[in-house]
Amino acid sequence: MIVYNTLHKKKEELVPIKEGKVGMYSCGPTVYNYAHIGNLRTYVFMDLLRRGLAHEGYKVKSVMNITDVGHLTSDADSGEDKMAKASREQQKTPYEIAAYYTGIFFRDIEALNIMRPNLTPKATDHIKEMIDFVQGLERGGYGYETSDGIYFDIEKFPAYGKLSDLKLDDQKAGARVEVNDEKHHPADFALWKKAPKEHIMQWESPWGMGYPGWHIECSAMSLKYLGEHFDIHTGGVDHIPVHHENEIAQSEALLGKPAVNYWMHGEFMMVDGGKMSKSLGNTYTVSDLKDKGYDPLAFRYLCLNSHYRNKLNFTWDAMDGAQVSYKRLLEAALAHKKAPAEDDDAIAPALEDFFGAISDDLNAPKALGFMWVLAKNPHKSKKIYDALVSMDSILALDIAKCEEKLAVDEILPPEVEELAAKRSAARAARDWAESDRLRDLISQMGYNVLDTKDGTKVTRK
Ligand code: AMP
Ligand code: ZN
């Protein structure tokens, strides 16, 4: 497979560290709120990569963190912890907030056929690993203590900025008035923060009570689950200049060598030409899509129809277009499914073109085009349907369910959806009594609830 490596700013052939195996780490959600469809676009990209690798025959180990502490309202070191802020505003403990939004997140990715990563470790379960990491950096002379935390000394790591071509001196010159004059360099970042008494999340550490910096979470958890050297690290492009530079600095400083071979980044989803982000209040969620009557997989179709390295401007018109095209694709597949299984010369080249496009840096829009050409083949054949289903191992648009999907309205009414989301949160919090109560309510409304290893499925009885 050819992939675009942000580190070298070019496409490269993927050569895994261990033959036949790929370890990949993806920066996961900060669970203080609903994931918006821009966030989810980045996870569709993660999923596409994982499926593409699996199709090439690699055994993939996919790890994605759940950030439930330490991510401040600015990606750098200013502002309040997002979890603490949500906890204050919603009058719940940070753990309740995290359990609730993690439950919804898993439901959302399931609705988009995003396979759940093999491991989804939570930051709060790895405080010890993070403390060990920070101590290691201190021992190596990369960390220093100030009155409010332990900071990474960027000037001790000359390669700082290699992912985004940042020049440290430019940063110094361009830095805003620095609020923390104990820092050696304005771009030094917190590894560990000392907690004021009233801070809601804090742990014992060699530096007194405190909580981890956001960047250390990913370095510590990727080290624990994928080892000192792994193949691929993914995230959204906004992570390139701060979060991933900082991860690189921490991991390389501790290990004395690069931890990651390929850095891959998904471009942003925009809204009306501007950035979609929670702080700007212009975000939509999977529930918003469902409430408006869209199939979540029509949103997946929309994502696949543009390359992961291009910006995608979200509009409701584009969403309408995706929904219509998606339905037509299912109809085209169904016509083949019902036809006799006859050979067709179009099948072999279509499969080759399709998987060739995926192997070339995940060119999903091109692959989707090849799928369409085959789907529209005038000769209808069950063998064409089988080929479409095989392509769908990558695109995951539920082609194999075309008949059921076209027959029934799969969209759940909002009341049922809300109860199902509450039930997921109750299950995440291991509140089985509440979960059973909600199951009964959903059942009384005429829906079955099925808990599978991939999550909960709610279907009309
Ligand atoms: P967060 O939960 O804010 O840490 O973000 C989760 C993921 O979504 C990260 O990989 C971000 O880079 C990514 N992301 C945030 N905003 C957008 C957007 N508008 N479009 C695409 N990805 C995004
Ligand atoms: Zn991360």
Coordinates of C-alpha atoms and ligand atoms in Angstrom, one line a residue:
M1 CA 0.0 0.0 0.0
I2 CA 1.1 3.5 -0.8
V3 CA 0.4 6.1 2.0
Y4 CA 1.0 9.8 2.3
N5 CA 3.4 10.4 5.2
T6 CA 3.0 13.8 6.7
L7 CA 6.5 13.5 8.2
H8 CA 8.1 13.4 4.7
K9 CA 5.4 15.2 2.9
K10 CA 5.1 12.6 0.2
K11 CA 3.5 9.3 -0.7
E12 CA 5.6 6.3 0.4
E13 CA 5.3 2.6 0.2
L14 CA 4.1 1.2 3.5
V15 CA 6.7 -1.2 4.8
P16 CA 5.6 -2.6 8.2
I17 CA 8.1 -3.1 11.0
K18 CA 7.0 -6.8 11.4
E19 CA 6.2 -8.6 8.3
G20 CA 2.5 -9.1 7.8
K21 CA 1.5 -7.0 10.8
V22 CA 0.6 -3.3 11.3
G23 CA 0.3 -1.4 14.6
M24 CA -1.7 1.8 14.3
Y25 CA -2.6 4.4 16.9
S26 CA -5.3 7.0 16.4
C27 CA -5.9 10.0 18.6
G28 CA -9.4 9.4 20.0
P29 CA -12.2 11.6 21.2
T30 CA -12.2 13.9 24.2
V31 CA -15.4 12.7 25.8
Y32 CA -16.8 15.9 27.2
N33 CA -19.5 16.4 24.5
Y34 CA -21.0 14.7 21.5
A35 CA -18.6 13.9 18.7
H36 CA -19.5 16.1 15.7
I37 CA -19.5 14.9 12.2
G38 CA -16.2 16.6 11.5
N39 CA -14.6 14.4 14.2
L40 CA -16.4 11.4 12.8
R41 CA -15.0 12.1 9.3
T42 CA -11.5 11.6 10.8
Y43 CA -12.6 8.2 12.2
V44 CA -14.1 7.2 8.9
F45 CA -10.6 7.8 7.5
M46 CA -9.1 5.7 10.3
D47 CA -11.5 3.0 9.5
L48 CA -10.8 3.1 5.8
L49 CA -7.1 2.7 6.5
R50 CA -7.7 -0.2 8.8
R51 CA -10.0 -2.0 6.3
G52 CA -7.6 -1.2 3.4
L53 CA -4.7 -2.7 5.4
A54 CA -6.7 -5.8 6.3
H55 CA -7.6 -6.3 2.7
E56 CA -3.9 -6.2 1.8
G57 CA -3.5 -9.1 4.2
Y58 CA -2.0 -7.4 7.2
K59 CA -3.0 -8.3 10.7
V60 CA -3.8 -4.9 12.1
K61 CA -3.7 -3.9 15.7
S62 CA -5.6 -0.7 16.1
V63 CA -5.5 1.4 19.3
M64 CA -7.5 4.5 20.0
N65 CA -7.4 6.4 23.2
I66 CA -10.4 7.9 25.0
T67 CA -9.3 11.3 26.5
D68 CA -11.1 11.7 29.8
V69 CA -8.7 14.1 31.4
G70 CA -6.0 16.7 30.6
H71 CA -7.3 18.2 27.3
L72 CA -7.5 21.9 28.0
T73 CA -9.8 24.3 26.2
S74 CA -6.8 25.3 24.1
D75 CA -4.6 22.5 22.6
A76 CA -1.6 24.2 24.2
D77 CA -1.5 24.7 27.9
S78 CA -4.0 27.4 28.6
G79 CA -7.6 27.2 29.6
E80 CA -9.6 24.8 31.8
D81 CA -9.7 21.0 31.4
K82 CA -12.5 20.3 29.0
M83 CA -13.8 17.5 31.2
A84 CA -13.7 19.6 34.4
K85 CA -15.6 22.4 32.5
A86 CA -18.3 20.0 31.3
S87 CA -18.6 18.6 34.8
R88 CA -19.1 22.0 36.3
E89 CA -21.6 23.1 33.6
Q90 CA -23.6 19.8 33.6
Q91 CA -23.4 19.2 37.4
K92 CA -22.1 15.7 37.0
T93 CA -18.8 14.1 37.9
P94 CA -16.2 13.9 35.1
Y95 CA -16.6 10.1 35.2
E96 CA -20.3 10.4 34.6
I97 CA -19.7 12.8 31.8
A98 CA -17.0 10.5 30.3
A99 CA -19.1 7.4 30.6
Y100 CA -22.1 9.1 29.0
Y101 CA -20.3 10.6 26.0
T102 CA -18.1 7.5 25.5
G103 CA -21.3 5.4 25.2
I104 CA -22.7 7.8 22.6
F105 CA -19.4 7.9 20.7
F106 CA -19.4 4.1 20.4
R107 CA -23.0 4.2 19.1
D108 CA -22.1 6.9 16.6
I109 CA -19.1 5.1 15.2
E110 CA -21.1 1.9 15.0
A111 CA -23.9 3.7 13.1
L112 CA -21.2 4.7 10.6
N113 CA -19.8 1.2 10.3
I114 CA -16.5 2.4 11.8
M115 CA -15.0 -0.8 13.4
R116 CA -14.2 -0.3 17.0
P117 CA -10.4 -0.3 17.4
N118 CA -9.0 -3.4 19.1
L119 CA -8.2 -1.4 22.2
T120 CA -9.7 1.8 23.4
P121 CA -7.8 2.7 26.6
K122 CA -8.9 5.5 28.8
A123 CA -6.4 8.2 29.9
T124 CA -7.6 8.0 33.5
D125 CA -6.7 4.3 33.7
H126 CA -3.1 5.1 32.7
I127 CA -2.0 7.7 35.2
K128 CA 0.9 5.5 36.4
E129 CA 2.3 5.0 32.9
M130 CA 2.2 8.7 32.3
I131 CA 3.9 9.5 35.6
D132 CA 6.6 7.0 34.7
F133 CA 7.0 8.6 31.3
V134 CA 7.4 12.1 32.8
Q135 CA 9.9 10.8 35.3
G136 CA 11.9 9.2 32.5
L137 CA 11.9 12.5 30.7
E138 CA 13.1 14.3 33.8
R139 CA 15.8 11.8 34.3
G140 CA 17.0 12.4 30.7
G141 CA 17.1 16.1 31.4
Y142 CA 14.1 16.9 29.1
G143 CA 11.7 18.0 31.9
Y144 CA 11.8 20.8 34.4
E145 CA 9.5 21.8 37.2
T146 CA 7.8 25.1 37.7
S147 CA 5.4 26.3 40.3
D148 CA 2.4 24.9 38.3
G149 CA 3.7 21.8 36.6
I150 CA 6.4 19.8 34.8
Y151 CA 7.3 21.1 31.4
F152 CA 9.1 19.7 28.4
D153 CA 12.2 21.6 27.6
I154 CA 11.8 22.0 23.8
E155 CA 15.3 23.4 23.2
K156 CA 16.8 20.1 24.5
F157 CA 15.1 18.4 21.5
P158 CA 16.6 20.0 18.4
A159 CA 14.4 18.1 16.0
Y160 CA 11.3 19.8 17.5
G161 CA 8.9 20.9 14.7
K162 CA 9.9 18.3 12.1
L163 CA 6.4 17.2 11.4
S164 CA 5.1 20.7 10.6
D165 CA 8.3 22.4 9.7
L166 CA 8.1 24.8 12.6
K167 CA 11.1 26.8 13.4
L168 CA 11.6 27.3 17.1
D169 CA 13.1 30.8 16.8
D170 CA 10.1 31.9 14.7
Q171 CA 7.8 30.6 17.4
K172 CA 9.7 32.6 20.0
A173 CA 9.5 35.8 17.9
G174 CA 5.8 35.3 17.1
A175 CA 4.7 34.1 20.6
R176 CA 1.9 36.0 22.2
V177 CA 2.7 37.6 25.5
E178 CA 3.7 34.6 27.6
V179 CA 1.5 34.2 30.7
N180 CA 3.9 31.7 32.3
D181 CA 7.2 33.4 32.7
E182 CA 8.7 30.4 34.4
K183 CA 8.8 28.5 31.1
H184 CA 12.2 28.4 29.4
H185 CA 10.7 28.7 25.9
P186 CA 7.2 29.8 25.0
A187 CA 6.5 26.5 23.2
D188 CA 7.5 24.4 26.2
F189 CA 4.5 22.3 27.0
A190 CA 3.1 20.8 30.2
L191 CA 3.8 17.1 30.8
W192 CA 2.1 17.2 34.2
K193 CA 0.1 19.9 35.8
K194 CA -0.1 20.6 39.5
A195 CA -3.7 20.8 40.7
P196 CA -5.1 23.5 42.8
K197 CA -7.1 22.1 45.7
E198 CA -10.4 22.7 44.1
H199 CA -9.4 21.0 40.8
I200 CA -11.9 18.1 40.4
M201 CA -9.6 15.5 38.8
Q202 CA -6.2 14.9 40.5
W203 CA -3.9 12.1 41.4
E204 CA -0.8 11.7 43.6
S205 CA 2.5 12.1 41.9
P206 CA 6.1 12.7 42.8
W207 CA 5.3 16.4 42.3
G208 CA 2.3 16.5 44.6
M209 CA -1.4 16.2 43.5
G210 CA -1.9 16.9 39.8
Y211 CA -3.1 15.6 36.5
P212 CA -1.4 14.7 33.2
G213 CA -1.0 16.9 30.2
W214 CA -3.0 15.9 27.1
H215 CA 0.0 15.1 24.9
I216 CA 1.6 12.6 27.4
E217 CA -1.5 10.5 27.3
C218 CA -1.0 9.4 23.7
S219 CA 2.7 8.9 24.0
A220 CA 2.3 6.8 27.2
M221 CA -0.6 4.7 25.9
S222 CA 0.8 4.1 22.4
L223 CA 4.1 2.9 24.1
K224 CA 2.2 0.6 26.4
Y225 CA 0.0 -1.0 23.7
L226 CA 2.1 -0.8 20.6
G227 CA 5.6 -0.7 21.9
E228 CA 8.6 1.5 21.4
H229 CA 8.3 1.4 17.6
F230 CA 5.1 1.1 15.7
D231 CA 3.9 1.7 12.1
I232 CA 1.2 4.3 11.8
H233 CA -0.2 7.2 13.8
T234 CA -3.3 8.9 12.7
G235 CA -5.3 12.0 13.6
G236 CA -6.9 15.2 12.1
V237 CA -4.7 17.8 10.5
D238 CA -5.3 20.2 13.5
H239 CA -3.1 17.8 15.5
I240 CA 0.0 18.3 13.3
P241 CA 1.4 21.5 14.7
V242 CA 0.9 21.0 18.4
H243 CA -0.3 17.7 19.7
H244 CA 1.7 15.5 17.3
E245 CA 4.9 17.6 17.5
N246 CA 4.7 17.3 21.2
E247 CA 4.1 13.5 21.1
I248 CA 7.1 13.1 18.8
A249 CA 9.3 15.2 21.1
Q250 CA 8.2 13.3 24.2
S251 CA 8.5 9.8 22.7
E252 CA 11.8 10.4 20.9
A253 CA 13.3 12.1 23.9
L254 CA 12.5 9.2 26.1
L255 CA 13.3 6.4 23.7
G256 CA 16.2 8.0 21.9
K257 CA 14.8 7.1 18.5
P258 CA 11.6 7.7 16.5
A259 CA 8.5 5.8 17.7
V260 CA 6.4 6.1 14.6
N261 CA 7.2 5.4 11.0
Y262 CA 4.1 6.9 9.2
W263 CA 2.1 9.9 10.3
M264 CA -1.2 10.2 8.5
H265 CA -3.7 13.0 8.9
G266 CA -7.3 13.5 7.7
E267 CA -8.3 16.9 6.4
F268 CA -11.0 18.9 8.0
M269 CA -14.7 18.9 7.5
M270 CA -15.7 22.5 6.9
V271 CA -19.2 24.0 7.3
D272 CA -20.2 26.8 4.9
G273 CA -16.6 27.2 4.0
G274 CA -15.4 27.7 7.6
K275 CA -14.0 25.4 10.2
M276 CA -16.5 23.1 11.9
S277 CA -15.7 23.1 15.6
K278 CA -17.4 22.7 18.9
S279 CA -16.0 26.0 20.1
L280 CA -17.6 27.9 17.1
G281 CA -21.0 26.2 17.8
N282 CA -21.5 25.2 14.1
T283 CA -21.3 21.5 14.6
Y284 CA -23.8 18.7 13.8
T285 CA -24.0 15.2 15.3
V286 CA -25.1 11.8 14.1
S287 CA -28.4 12.4 16.0
D288 CA -28.9 15.6 14.0
L289 CA -28.5 13.6 10.8
K290 CA -31.0 10.9 12.0
D291 CA -33.5 13.5 13.3
K292 CA -33.5 15.1 9.8
G293 CA -34.2 11.6 8.3
Y294 CA -30.8 10.8 6.9
D295 CA -29.2 7.3 7.0
P296 CA -25.9 7.7 8.9
L297 CA -24.3 5.6 6.1
A298 CA -25.3 8.3 3.7
F299 CA -22.9 10.5 5.7
R300 CA -20.3 7.8 5.4
Y301 CA -20.9 7.8 1.6
L302 CA -20.4 11.6 1.6
C303 CA -17.1 11.2 3.4
L304 CA -15.9 8.5 1.1
N305 CA -16.8 10.6 -1.9
S306 CA -14.0 13.0 -1.2
H307 CA -10.3 12.1 -0.6
Y308 CA -9.3 12.1 3.1
R309 CA -6.5 14.6 2.4
N310 CA -9.0 17.2 0.8
K311 CA -11.2 19.5 2.8
L312 CA -14.8 18.5 2.7
N313 CA -17.4 21.3 2.9
F314 CA -20.5 20.0 4.6
T315 CA -23.9 21.4 3.4
W316 CA -27.3 20.0 3.7
D317 CA -27.5 20.0 -0.1
A318 CA -24.4 17.8 -0.3
M319 CA -26.0 15.5 2.4
D320 CA -29.2 15.3 0.3
G321 CA -27.1 14.4 -2.7
A322 CA -25.3 11.7 -0.8
Q323 CA -28.5 10.2 0.5
V324 CA -30.0 10.0 -3.0
S325 CA -26.8 8.5 -4.5
Y326 CA -26.4 6.0 -1.7
K327 CA -30.0 4.8 -2.1
R328 CA -29.4 4.5 -5.9
L329 CA -26.3 2.4 -5.2
L330 CA -28.3 0.1 -3.0
E331 CA -31.0 -0.2 -5.7
A332 CA -28.3 -1.0 -8.3
A333 CA -26.8 -3.6 -6.1
L334 CA -30.2 -5.2 -5.4
A335 CA -30.9 -5.5 -9.2
H336 CA -27.7 -7.6 -9.5
K337 CA -28.5 -9.6 -6.4
K338 CA -31.8 -10.8 -7.9
A339 CA -30.3 -11.8 -11.2
P340 CA -28.8 -15.2 -12.1
A341 CA -25.1 -15.8 -11.3
E342 CA -23.5 -15.3 -14.7
D343 CA -19.9 -14.4 -15.6
D344 CA -19.2 -10.9 -16.8
D345 CA -16.0 -9.5 -18.3
A346 CA -16.4 -6.3 -16.4
I347 CA -15.9 -7.9 -13.0
A348 CA -12.2 -8.7 -12.9
P349 CA -11.0 -5.3 -14.1
A350 CA -13.4 -3.4 -11.9
L351 CA -12.1 -5.3 -8.8
E352 CA -8.5 -4.6 -9.8
D353 CA -9.2 -0.9 -10.4
F354 CA -11.1 -0.6 -7.2
F355 CA -8.5 -2.2 -4.9
G356 CA -5.8 -0.4 -6.8
A357 CA -7.4 2.9 -6.0
I358 CA -7.6 2.0 -2.3
S359 CA -3.9 0.8 -2.2
D360 CA -3.0 4.2 -3.7
D361 CA -3.2 6.3 -0.5
L362 CA -6.9 5.3 0.1
N363 CA -8.4 7.0 -2.9
A364 CA -11.9 6.2 -1.9
P365 CA -13.7 8.6 -4.3
K366 CA -11.9 7.0 -7.2
A367 CA -12.7 3.5 -5.8
L368 CA -16.4 4.5 -5.4
G369 CA -16.4 5.6 -9.0
F370 CA -15.2 2.1 -10.0
M371 CA -17.9 0.6 -7.8
W372 CA -20.5 2.7 -9.6
V373 CA -19.3 1.7 -13.0
L374 CA -19.8 -2.0 -12.1
A375 CA -23.1 -1.4 -10.3
K376 CA -24.5 0.3 -13.5
N377 CA -23.4 -2.6 -15.7
P378 CA -26.4 -3.2 -18.0
H379 CA -26.0 -7.0 -17.7
K380 CA -27.4 -7.9 -14.3
S381 CA -25.7 -10.7 -12.6
K382 CA -25.4 -12.1 -9.0
K383 CA -21.7 -12.4 -9.7
I384 CA -21.6 -8.6 -10.0
Y385 CA -23.4 -8.3 -6.8
D386 CA -20.8 -10.5 -5.1
A387 CA -18.0 -8.3 -6.5
L388 CA -19.8 -5.2 -5.1
V389 CA -20.1 -6.9 -1.7
S390 CA -16.4 -7.7 -1.8
M391 CA -15.6 -4.0 -2.6
D392 CA -17.8 -3.1 0.4
S393 CA -15.4 -4.8 2.8
I394 CA -13.6 -1.5 2.4
L395 CA -16.3 1.0 1.9
A396 CA -18.7 -0.6 4.5
L397 CA -21.9 0.8 3.0
D398 CA -24.0 -2.2 3.9
I399 CA -24.3 -3.3 0.3
A400 CA -25.1 -6.9 1.6
K401 CA -28.1 -5.5 3.4
C402 CA -29.4 -3.6 0.3
E403 CA -32.7 -5.6 0.3
E404 CA -33.5 -5.0 4.0
K405 CA -32.4 -1.4 3.9
L406 CA -34.5 -0.6 0.9
A407 CA -37.5 -2.5 2.4
V408 CA -37.5 -0.9 5.8
D409 CA -37.0 2.5 7.2
E410 CA -33.9 1.9 9.3
I411 CA -34.0 5.3 11.0
L412 CA -35.1 5.1 14.6
P413 CA -37.6 7.7 15.9
P414 CA -35.7 10.3 18.0
E415 CA -37.4 9.1 21.3
V416 CA -36.2 5.6 20.7
E417 CA -32.7 6.8 19.8
E418 CA -32.6 8.9 23.0
L419 CA -33.5 5.9 25.1
A420 CA -30.9 3.8 23.3
A421 CA -28.2 6.4 23.9
K422 CA -29.2 6.6 27.6
R423 CA -29.0 2.8 27.8
S424 CA -25.5 2.8 26.2
A425 CA -24.4 5.3 28.9
A426 CA -25.9 3.2 31.6
R427 CA -24.1 0.1 30.3
A428 CA -20.8 2.0 30.1
A429 CA -21.4 3.0 33.8
R430 CA -22.2 -0.7 34.6
D431 CA -25.6 0.4 35.8
W432 CA -27.4 -2.8 34.9
A433 CA -30.7 -2.0 36.6
E434 CA -31.1 1.2 34.7
S435 CA -30.0 -0.5 31.5
D436 CA -32.7 -3.2 32.0
R437 CA -35.3 -0.6 32.7
L438 CA -34.4 1.3 29.5
R439 CA -34.5 -1.9 27.5
D440 CA -38.1 -2.5 28.7
L441 CA -39.1 1.0 27.8
I442 CA -37.6 0.6 24.3
S443 CA -39.3 -2.8 23.9
Q444 CA -42.7 -1.3 24.9
M445 CA -42.2 1.1 22.0
G446 CA -41.9 -1.8 19.6
Y447 CA -38.2 -2.2 19.2
N448 CA -35.8 -5.1 19.9
V449 CA -32.6 -4.4 21.7
L450 CA -29.7 -6.7 21.0
D451 CA -26.3 -6.4 22.7
T452 CA -23.6 -7.8 20.4
K453 CA -19.8 -7.8 20.8
D454 CA -19.8 -4.8 18.4
G455 CA -22.3 -2.9 20.5
T456 CA -26.0 -2.6 20.9
K457 CA -28.4 -2.9 17.9
V458 CA -31.9 -1.5 18.1
T459 CA -34.3 -2.7 15.4
R460 CA -38.0 -2.5 14.8
K461 CA -39.8 -5.7 16.1
Ligands
AMP1 P1 -11.3 15.9 19.7 O1 -12.4 15.0 20.3 O2 -11.6 17.3 19.7 O3 -9.9 15.6 20.4 O4 -11.1 15.5 18.2 C1 -11.2 14.2 17.7 C2 -10.7 14.1 16.3 O5 -11.4 14.9 15.4 C3 -9.2 14.6 16.2 O6 -8.5 13.6 15.4 C4 -9.3 15.9 15.5 O7 -8.2 16.1 14.7 C5 -10.5 15.7 14.6 N1 -11.3 16.9 14.2 C6 -11.6 17.9 14.9 N2 -12.4 18.8 14.2 C7 -12.5 18.3 13.0 C8 -13.1 18.7 11.7 N3 -13.8 19.8 11.6 N4 -13.0 17.9 10.7 C9 -12.3 16.7 10.7 N5 -11.7 16.3 11.8 C10 -11.8 17.0 12.9
ZN2 ZN -3.3 12.0 20.6

